[in-house]
């Protein structure tokens, strides 16, 4: 009886073993298929996003076509379209309409920006609609004199900056930049390029601030494509996380992580001095007062010498433009009266209109942005005084014009405190 049971037990065990192997094979086959499917889907999504965001070839083709037809001209046109010495490198675009690339121009490292117009979406299988062009380069028209063009530029600047005593000198500076080939006069194609650039607020603000070293220098342009010097380090701080992790990290932990990979404290103090000097220069500056409406770290970087650079001037708006925007807004509550992320006013509920005065000056917003940055790694003997001054600064309310004395006192005290700590270092 035992002899007859042994083969049956062995057969049952063998069958179970084979079934187990088959199950494992099916399991791993399914996991392999799932991995390939998910991986392919991720690659497809990433590629689709890349092709949607990165359209530098379209931008170059459109610009060079107009250059070869004699519609536009500028200091970068020949290098971009004829000699191929200005080339587009890595795509940095975050919006399909605003193309941003690293670029090389001879020995210079730069950042190339241009507009490609409105991106129109379409369903698969349908013919895409024609793309709307960002700029048509129809001004100034043929026959416009240099003096008429000067007047056009003057009126445009007046509409952007308000009544300023020295607008005429700014017009002269812009006409000098517009003379791309430096032959002493501005041709019609060069004037069209300059006019297209002036419609971009970030270019105008960059020109206003570059003399003080706050923004990257404008290296060249062709139409509304322009090249600025590349800022080697940016953003100012922050850790880039994969998108699946982004939503799961608590805000407190994220704030701490953002400060992990930052320079030594004396170098951070010098970079912070640059931001405070920017605040000082745009407060009753040469061409009026400006407001910082987005102080996120992504808009700032710094050089090898740890000098701060504002890499996206769109974060700044003129006070006149801000007031005009607020006057046009209807509101039910204070949260309706916001421009960007950091420029806020209060709502006049009775009139259902936004008031024109900002609730927090630039200096208070800058101190808020610098708080964690400066307090991490600060020398122990300095921590208490620095923390006290930063919180006093963050407590400022109302526009800077309403509190000139207090604003200036806090700004000067904070700069003096930082300078005392770094003046003896090689980075100063």
Coordinates of C-alpha atoms in Angstrom, one line a residue:
X1 CA 0.0 0.0 0.0
X2 CA 2.8 2.4 0.9
X3 CA 4.5 1.6 -2.4
X4 CA 1.4 2.6 -4.3
X5 CA 1.0 5.9 -2.4
X6 CA 4.6 7.0 -3.0
X7 CA 4.3 7.5 -6.8
X8 CA 1.0 9.4 -6.3
X9 CA 2.5 11.7 -3.7
X10 CA 5.5 12.3 -6.0
X11 CA 3.2 13.1 -8.9
X12 CA 1.1 15.5 -6.8
X13 CA 4.3 17.3 -5.6
X14 CA 5.7 17.5 -9.2
X15 CA 2.4 18.9 -10.5
X16 CA 2.3 21.5 -7.7
X17 CA 5.9 22.4 -8.5
X18 CA 5.2 22.8 -12.2
X19 CA 2.1 24.9 -11.4
X20 CA 4.2 27.1 -9.1
X21 CA 6.8 27.7 -11.9
X22 CA 4.0 28.5 -14.4
X23 CA 2.5 31.0 -11.9
X24 CA 5.8 32.7 -11.3
X25 CA 6.4 32.9 -15.1
X26 CA 3.0 34.5 -15.6
X27 CA 3.6 36.9 -12.7
X28 CA 7.0 38.0 -14.0
X29 CA 5.6 38.2 -17.6
X30 CA 2.8 40.5 -16.4
X31 CA 5.2 42.6 -14.3
X32 CA 7.5 42.9 -17.3
X33 CA 4.6 43.9 -19.6
X34 CA 3.4 46.4 -17.0
X35 CA 6.9 48.0 -16.6
X36 CA 7.2 48.3 -20.4
X37 CA 3.7 49.8 -20.7
X38 CA 4.2 52.3 -17.8
X39 CA 7.8 53.2 -19.0
X40 CA 6.5 53.7 -22.6
X41 CA 3.7 55.9 -21.4
X42 CA 6.1 58.0 -19.3
X43 CA 8.5 58.4 -22.2
X44 CA 5.6 59.3 -24.5
X45 CA 4.3 61.9 -22.0
X46 CA 7.8 63.4 -21.5
X47 CA 8.4 63.5 -25.2
X48 CA 5.0 65.1 -25.9
X49 CA 5.7 67.7 -23.2
X50 CA 9.2 68.4 -24.7
X51 CA 7.9 68.8 -28.2
X52 CA 5.1 71.1 -27.0
X53 CA 7.4 73.2 -24.9
X54 CA 10.6 73.3 -26.9
X55 CA 9.9 74.9 -30.3
X56 CA 13.2 76.7 -30.8
X57 CA 13.5 75.5 -34.4
X58 CA 10.2 77.2 -35.2
X59 CA 11.4 80.4 -33.6
X60 CA 14.7 80.4 -35.5
X61 CA 13.1 79.6 -38.8
X62 CA 10.5 82.4 -38.4
X63 CA 13.1 85.0 -37.3
X64 CA 15.6 84.1 -40.1
X65 CA 12.9 84.1 -42.7
X66 CA 12.0 87.8 -41.9
X67 CA 15.7 88.7 -41.7
X68 CA 16.4 87.3 -45.1
X69 CA 13.4 89.2 -46.5
X70 CA 14.8 92.4 -45.1
X71 CA 11.9 93.0 -42.6
X72 CA 14.1 92.9 -39.5
X73 CA 17.8 93.2 -38.6
X74 CA 19.9 93.3 -35.4
X75 CA 23.2 92.6 -33.9
X76 CA 22.5 88.8 -33.6
X77 CA 20.9 88.2 -37.0
X78 CA 23.9 87.4 -39.1
X79 CA 25.4 85.1 -36.5
X80 CA 22.1 83.3 -36.1
X81 CA 21.0 83.0 -39.7
X82 CA 24.1 83.2 -41.9
X83 CA 27.2 82.2 -40.0
X84 CA 25.6 79.7 -37.5
X85 CA 27.9 81.0 -34.8
X86 CA 24.9 81.7 -32.5
X87 CA 23.3 78.4 -31.8
X88 CA 20.5 77.1 -29.5
X89 CA 21.6 74.6 -26.9
X90 CA 19.5 73.1 -24.1
X91 CA 15.8 73.9 -23.8
X92 CA 14.7 75.7 -20.6
X93 CA 11.2 76.6 -21.7
X94 CA 8.4 76.4 -19.2
X95 CA 5.7 77.8 -21.6
X96 CA 5.2 77.0 -25.4
X97 CA 4.8 80.7 -26.2
X98 CA 8.0 81.8 -24.4
X99 CA 11.0 79.9 -25.8
X100 CA 14.1 79.8 -23.6
X101 CA 17.4 78.1 -24.5
X102 CA 20.9 78.1 -23.4
X103 CA 23.1 79.3 -26.3
X104 CA 26.6 79.7 -27.4
X105 CA 27.8 82.8 -29.3
X106 CA 31.5 82.5 -30.1
X107 CA 33.2 82.6 -26.7
X108 CA 30.1 83.8 -24.9
X109 CA 27.6 81.7 -22.9
X110 CA 24.2 83.1 -23.2
X111 CA 20.5 82.5 -22.8
X112 CA 18.3 82.9 -25.9
X113 CA 14.6 84.0 -25.6
X114 CA 12.0 84.4 -28.2
X115 CA 8.2 84.2 -28.8
X116 CA 6.6 81.8 -31.2
X117 CA 3.0 83.0 -30.9
X118 CA -0.1 81.3 -29.5
X119 CA 0.0 77.5 -29.6
X120 CA -3.3 76.1 -30.9
X121 CA -4.3 72.6 -29.7
X122 CA -5.9 70.1 -32.0
X123 CA -7.2 66.5 -31.9
X124 CA -5.2 63.6 -33.3
X125 CA -6.2 63.0 -36.9
X126 CA -7.1 66.7 -37.5
X127 CA -5.1 69.2 -39.5
X128 CA -3.6 71.8 -37.1
X129 CA -4.7 75.3 -37.5
X130 CA -2.1 77.9 -38.6
X131 CA -0.1 79.2 -35.7
X132 CA -0.7 82.8 -34.7
X133 CA 2.5 84.9 -35.0
X134 CA 3.7 86.6 -31.8
X135 CA 5.0 89.7 -33.7
X136 CA 4.3 91.0 -37.1
X137 CA 7.1 93.6 -37.2
X138 CA 4.9 96.2 -39.0
X139 CA 6.2 99.2 -37.0
X140 CA 7.7 101.6 -37.7
X141 CA 6.4 101.8 -41.3
X142 CA 8.4 102.6 -44.3
X143 CA 9.1 106.3 -44.6
X144 CA 9.3 106.9 -40.8
X145 CA 12.1 109.3 -40.0
X146 CA 14.6 108.7 -37.1
X147 CA 13.1 111.7 -35.3
X148 CA 9.6 110.2 -35.6
X149 CA 10.9 106.9 -34.4
X150 CA 12.5 108.6 -31.4
X151 CA 9.1 110.2 -30.6
X152 CA 7.4 106.8 -30.8
X153 CA 9.9 105.3 -28.4
X154 CA 9.6 108.3 -26.0
X155 CA 5.7 108.0 -25.9
X156 CA 5.9 104.3 -25.4
X157 CA 8.3 104.7 -22.4
X158 CA 6.1 107.5 -21.0
X159 CA 3.1 105.1 -21.1
X160 CA 5.1 102.4 -19.3
X161 CA 7.0 104.5 -16.8
X162 CA 4.9 107.6 -16.4
X163 CA 6.3 111.2 -16.4
X164 CA 10.0 111.0 -15.7
X165 CA 12.6 113.8 -16.0
X166 CA 15.2 111.8 -17.8
X167 CA 13.2 109.8 -20.4
X168 CA 15.1 111.5 -23.2
X169 CA 18.4 110.0 -22.1
X170 CA 16.8 106.6 -21.9
X171 CA 15.5 107.0 -25.5
X172 CA 19.1 107.8 -26.6
X173 CA 20.4 104.7 -24.8
X174 CA 17.7 102.5 -26.6
X175 CA 18.5 104.0 -30.0
X176 CA 22.2 103.2 -29.4
X177 CA 21.3 99.6 -28.6
X178 CA 19.0 99.5 -31.7
X179 CA 22.0 100.3 -33.9
X180 CA 23.0 96.7 -34.2
X181 CA 25.9 97.1 -36.7
X182 CA 27.2 100.2 -35.0
X183 CA 27.3 102.2 -38.2
X184 CA 26.0 105.4 -36.5
X185 CA 22.4 105.2 -37.7
X186 CA 19.3 103.0 -37.1
X187 CA 18.0 101.4 -40.2
X188 CA 14.3 100.5 -40.7
X189 CA 14.8 96.7 -40.1
X190 CA 16.8 97.5 -36.9
X191 CA 14.1 99.9 -35.8
X192 CA 11.4 97.2 -36.3
X193 CA 13.4 94.8 -34.1
X194 CA 13.9 97.4 -31.4
X195 CA 10.2 98.3 -31.4
X196 CA 9.3 94.6 -31.1
X197 CA 11.7 94.2 -28.2
X198 CA 10.3 97.3 -26.4
X199 CA 6.8 95.6 -26.3
X200 CA 8.4 93.0 -24.0
X201 CA 8.3 94.4 -20.5
X202 CA 11.1 92.1 -19.4
X203 CA 13.5 93.6 -22.0
X204 CA 12.7 97.2 -21.0
X205 CA 13.2 96.5 -17.3
X206 CA 16.3 94.5 -18.0
X207 CA 17.8 97.6 -19.8
X208 CA 16.8 99.8 -16.9
X209 CA 18.5 97.7 -14.3
X210 CA 21.6 96.3 -16.1
X211 CA 23.6 99.5 -15.6
X212 CA 23.5 98.8 -11.9
X213 CA 24.5 95.2 -12.4
X214 CA 21.2 93.7 -11.3
X215 CA 20.2 91.9 -14.5
X216 CA 22.2 90.0 -17.1
X217 CA 23.6 92.1 -19.9
X218 CA 21.8 92.2 -23.3
X219 CA 24.3 90.7 -25.7
X220 CA 22.3 90.9 -29.0
X221 CA 19.0 90.6 -30.7
X222 CA 17.2 89.8 -34.0
X223 CA 13.6 90.7 -34.2
X224 CA 12.0 89.9 -30.8
X225 CA 14.6 87.1 -30.3
X226 CA 17.3 88.4 -27.8
X227 CA 20.4 87.0 -26.1
X228 CA 21.5 87.8 -22.5
X229 CA 24.5 86.7 -20.7
X230 CA 24.1 83.4 -18.8
X231 CA 24.0 83.5 -15.0
X232 CA 25.9 80.4 -14.0
X233 CA 24.1 79.6 -10.7
X234 CA 20.3 79.5 -10.3
X235 CA 17.8 79.4 -8.9
X236 CA 18.8 81.2 -5.7
X237 CA 18.0 78.2 -3.6
X238 CA 15.7 75.1 -3.8
X239 CA 15.7 71.4 -4.5
X240 CA 14.0 70.1 -7.6
X241 CA 12.0 67.0 -6.8
X242 CA 10.4 64.4 -9.2
X243 CA 6.8 65.3 -9.7
X244 CA 5.4 62.2 -7.9
X245 CA 7.2 63.2 -4.7
X246 CA 6.4 66.9 -4.9
X247 CA 2.8 66.6 -3.6
X248 CA 3.8 64.3 -0.7
X249 CA 6.6 66.4 0.9
X250 CA 5.2 68.5 3.8
X251 CA 5.7 72.3 3.3
X252 CA 7.9 72.5 6.5
X253 CA 10.2 69.7 5.3
X254 CA 10.3 71.3 1.8
X255 CA 11.4 74.7 3.2
X256 CA 14.2 72.9 5.0
X257 CA 15.2 70.9 2.0
X258 CA 15.3 74.0 -0.2
X259 CA 18.3 75.3 1.9
X260 CA 20.4 72.1 1.7
X261 CA 22.5 73.0 -1.3
X262 CA 23.4 76.7 -0.8
X263 CA 26.8 78.4 -0.6
X264 CA 28.7 79.1 2.7
X265 CA 27.1 81.7 5.0
X266 CA 29.5 84.6 4.1
X267 CA 28.7 84.0 0.4
X268 CA 25.0 83.9 1.1
X269 CA 25.3 87.2 3.0
X270 CA 27.0 88.8 -0.1
X271 CA 24.2 87.5 -2.4
X272 CA 21.6 88.8 0.1
X273 CA 23.3 92.2 0.0
X274 CA 22.7 92.2 -3.7
X275 CA 19.0 91.7 -3.2
X276 CA 18.8 94.5 -0.7
X277 CA 20.7 96.8 -3.1
X278 CA 18.2 95.9 -5.8
X279 CA 15.3 96.9 -3.4
X280 CA 17.1 100.1 -2.7
X281 CA 17.7 101.0 -6.4
X282 CA 14.1 100.4 -7.5
X283 CA 12.7 102.4 -4.6
X284 CA 12.5 105.9 -6.1
X285 CA 15.0 104.9 -8.8
X286 CA 16.2 106.8 -11.8
X287 CA 13.1 106.0 -13.8
X288 CA 10.5 105.9 -11.1
X289 CA 9.5 103.4 -8.5
X290 CA 9.0 99.7 -9.1
X291 CA 7.3 96.8 -7.3
X292 CA 8.6 93.3 -6.9
X293 CA 5.6 91.1 -7.5
X294 CA 7.2 87.7 -7.5
X295 CA 10.1 86.9 -5.2
X296 CA 10.3 83.2 -5.8
X297 CA 13.9 81.8 -5.9
X298 CA 13.4 80.8 -9.5
X299 CA 13.7 84.4 -10.6
X300 CA 17.2 85.0 -9.1
X301 CA 20.6 83.6 -9.6
X302 CA 24.2 84.6 -8.9
X303 CA 27.6 84.8 -10.6
X304 CA 30.9 83.1 -9.8
X305 CA 31.7 86.2 -7.6
X306 CA 28.4 85.7 -5.8
X307 CA 26.8 88.8 -7.2
X308 CA 23.0 88.6 -7.4
X309 CA 21.3 88.7 -10.7
X310 CA 17.6 89.0 -11.4
X311 CA 17.1 86.4 -14.2
X312 CA 13.5 87.2 -14.9
X313 CA 12.6 90.9 -14.9
X314 CA 8.9 90.0 -15.4
X315 CA 8.9 89.7 -11.6
X316 CA 9.1 93.5 -11.4
X317 CA 6.4 96.0 -12.5
X318 CA 6.4 99.8 -12.5
X319 CA 4.3 101.4 -9.7
X320 CA 2.4 103.3 -12.3
X321 CA 1.5 100.1 -14.2
X322 CA 0.5 98.5 -10.9
X323 CA -1.8 101.4 -10.0
X324 CA -3.5 101.3 -13.4
X325 CA -4.1 97.5 -13.1
X326 CA -5.6 97.9 -9.6
X327 CA -7.9 100.7 -10.7
X328 CA -9.3 98.4 -13.4
X329 CA -10.0 95.5 -11.0
X330 CA -13.4 94.8 -9.4
X331 CA -13.3 93.0 -6.1
X332 CA -15.4 91.3 -3.4
X333 CA -12.5 90.6 -1.0
X334 CA -8.8 91.4 -0.5
X335 CA -7.7 88.2 -2.3
X336 CA -9.1 89.6 -5.5
X337 CA -6.6 92.4 -5.4
X338 CA -3.4 90.6 -6.3
X339 CA -0.8 91.0 -9.1
X340 CA 1.7 88.2 -9.5
X341 CA 2.1 86.4 -6.2
X342 CA 3.4 89.1 -3.9
X343 CA 1.8 92.5 -4.9
X344 CA -1.4 92.9 -2.9
X345 CA -3.7 95.7 -2.0
X346 CA -7.0 95.8 0.0
X347 CA -10.5 95.8 -1.4
X348 CA -12.8 98.8 -0.9
X349 CA -15.9 96.6 -0.4
X350 CA -18.3 99.6 -0.6
X351 CA -16.9 100.7 -4.0
X352 CA -16.0 97.1 -5.0
X353 CA -12.7 98.5 -6.3
X354 CA -9.1 97.6 -5.4
X355 CA -7.2 100.3 -3.6
X356 CA -4.0 101.4 -5.3
X357 CA -1.6 101.3 -2.3
X358 CA 0.3 98.0 -1.8
X359 CA -0.1 96.5 1.7
X360 CA 3.5 95.4 1.9
X361 CA 6.6 97.2 0.6
X362 CA 9.4 95.5 -1.4
X363 CA 11.8 95.4 1.6
X364 CA 9.4 93.4 3.7
X365 CA 8.9 90.8 0.9
X366 CA 12.7 90.6 0.3
X367 CA 13.3 90.0 4.0
X368 CA 10.7 87.3 4.0
X369 CA 12.4 85.6 1.0
X370 CA 15.8 85.8 2.8
X371 CA 14.7 84.7 6.3
X372 CA 15.4 80.9 6.0
X373 CA 18.2 81.5 3.5
X374 CA 20.2 83.7 5.9
X375 CA 19.3 82.1 9.2
X376 CA 20.5 78.6 8.1
X377 CA 24.2 78.4 9.0
X378 CA 24.4 81.9 10.5
X379 CA 27.3 82.4 13.1
X380 CA 25.8 81.8 16.6
X381 CA 26.9 85.2 17.9
X382 CA 25.0 86.9 15.1
X383 CA 21.8 84.9 15.0
X384 CA 19.8 86.8 17.6
X385 CA 20.4 90.2 16.2
X386 CA 19.9 89.1 12.6
X387 CA 16.7 87.4 13.4
X388 CA 15.4 90.5 15.2
X389 CA 16.2 92.7 12.3
X390 CA 14.7 90.4 9.7
X391 CA 11.4 90.1 11.6
X392 CA 11.3 93.9 12.1
X393 CA 11.8 94.2 8.4
X394 CA 9.1 91.6 7.6
X395 CA 6.6 93.6 9.8
X396 CA 6.7 96.7 7.6
X397 CA 3.3 97.6 6.2
X398 CA 2.1 100.1 3.6
X399 CA 4.0 101.4 0.6
X400 CA 7.6 102.5 1.0
X401 CA 6.6 106.1 0.1
X402 CA 4.5 106.3 3.3
X403 CA 7.3 105.2 5.6
X404 CA 10.5 106.6 4.0
X405 CA 12.4 107.0 7.3
X406 CA 11.5 103.7 8.8
X407 CA 12.1 101.9 5.5
X408 CA 15.6 103.5 5.0
X409 CA 16.6 102.9 8.7
X410 CA 15.8 99.2 8.6
X411 CA 17.4 98.7 5.2
X412 CA 20.6 100.5 6.2
X413 CA 20.8 98.6 9.6
X414 CA 20.4 95.2 7.8
X415 CA 23.0 96.1 5.2
X416 CA 25.5 97.3 7.8
X417 CA 25.0 94.1 9.9
X418 CA 25.7 91.9 6.9
X419 CA 28.6 94.0 5.6
X420 CA 30.3 94.0 9.0
X421 CA 30.4 90.2 8.8
X422 CA 31.7 89.8 5.2
X423 CA 33.8 93.0 4.7
X424 CA 37.0 91.1 5.8
X425 CA 36.4 88.0 3.6
X426 CA 37.8 87.5 0.1
X427 CA 34.3 87.2 -1.3
X428 CA 33.5 90.9 -0.4

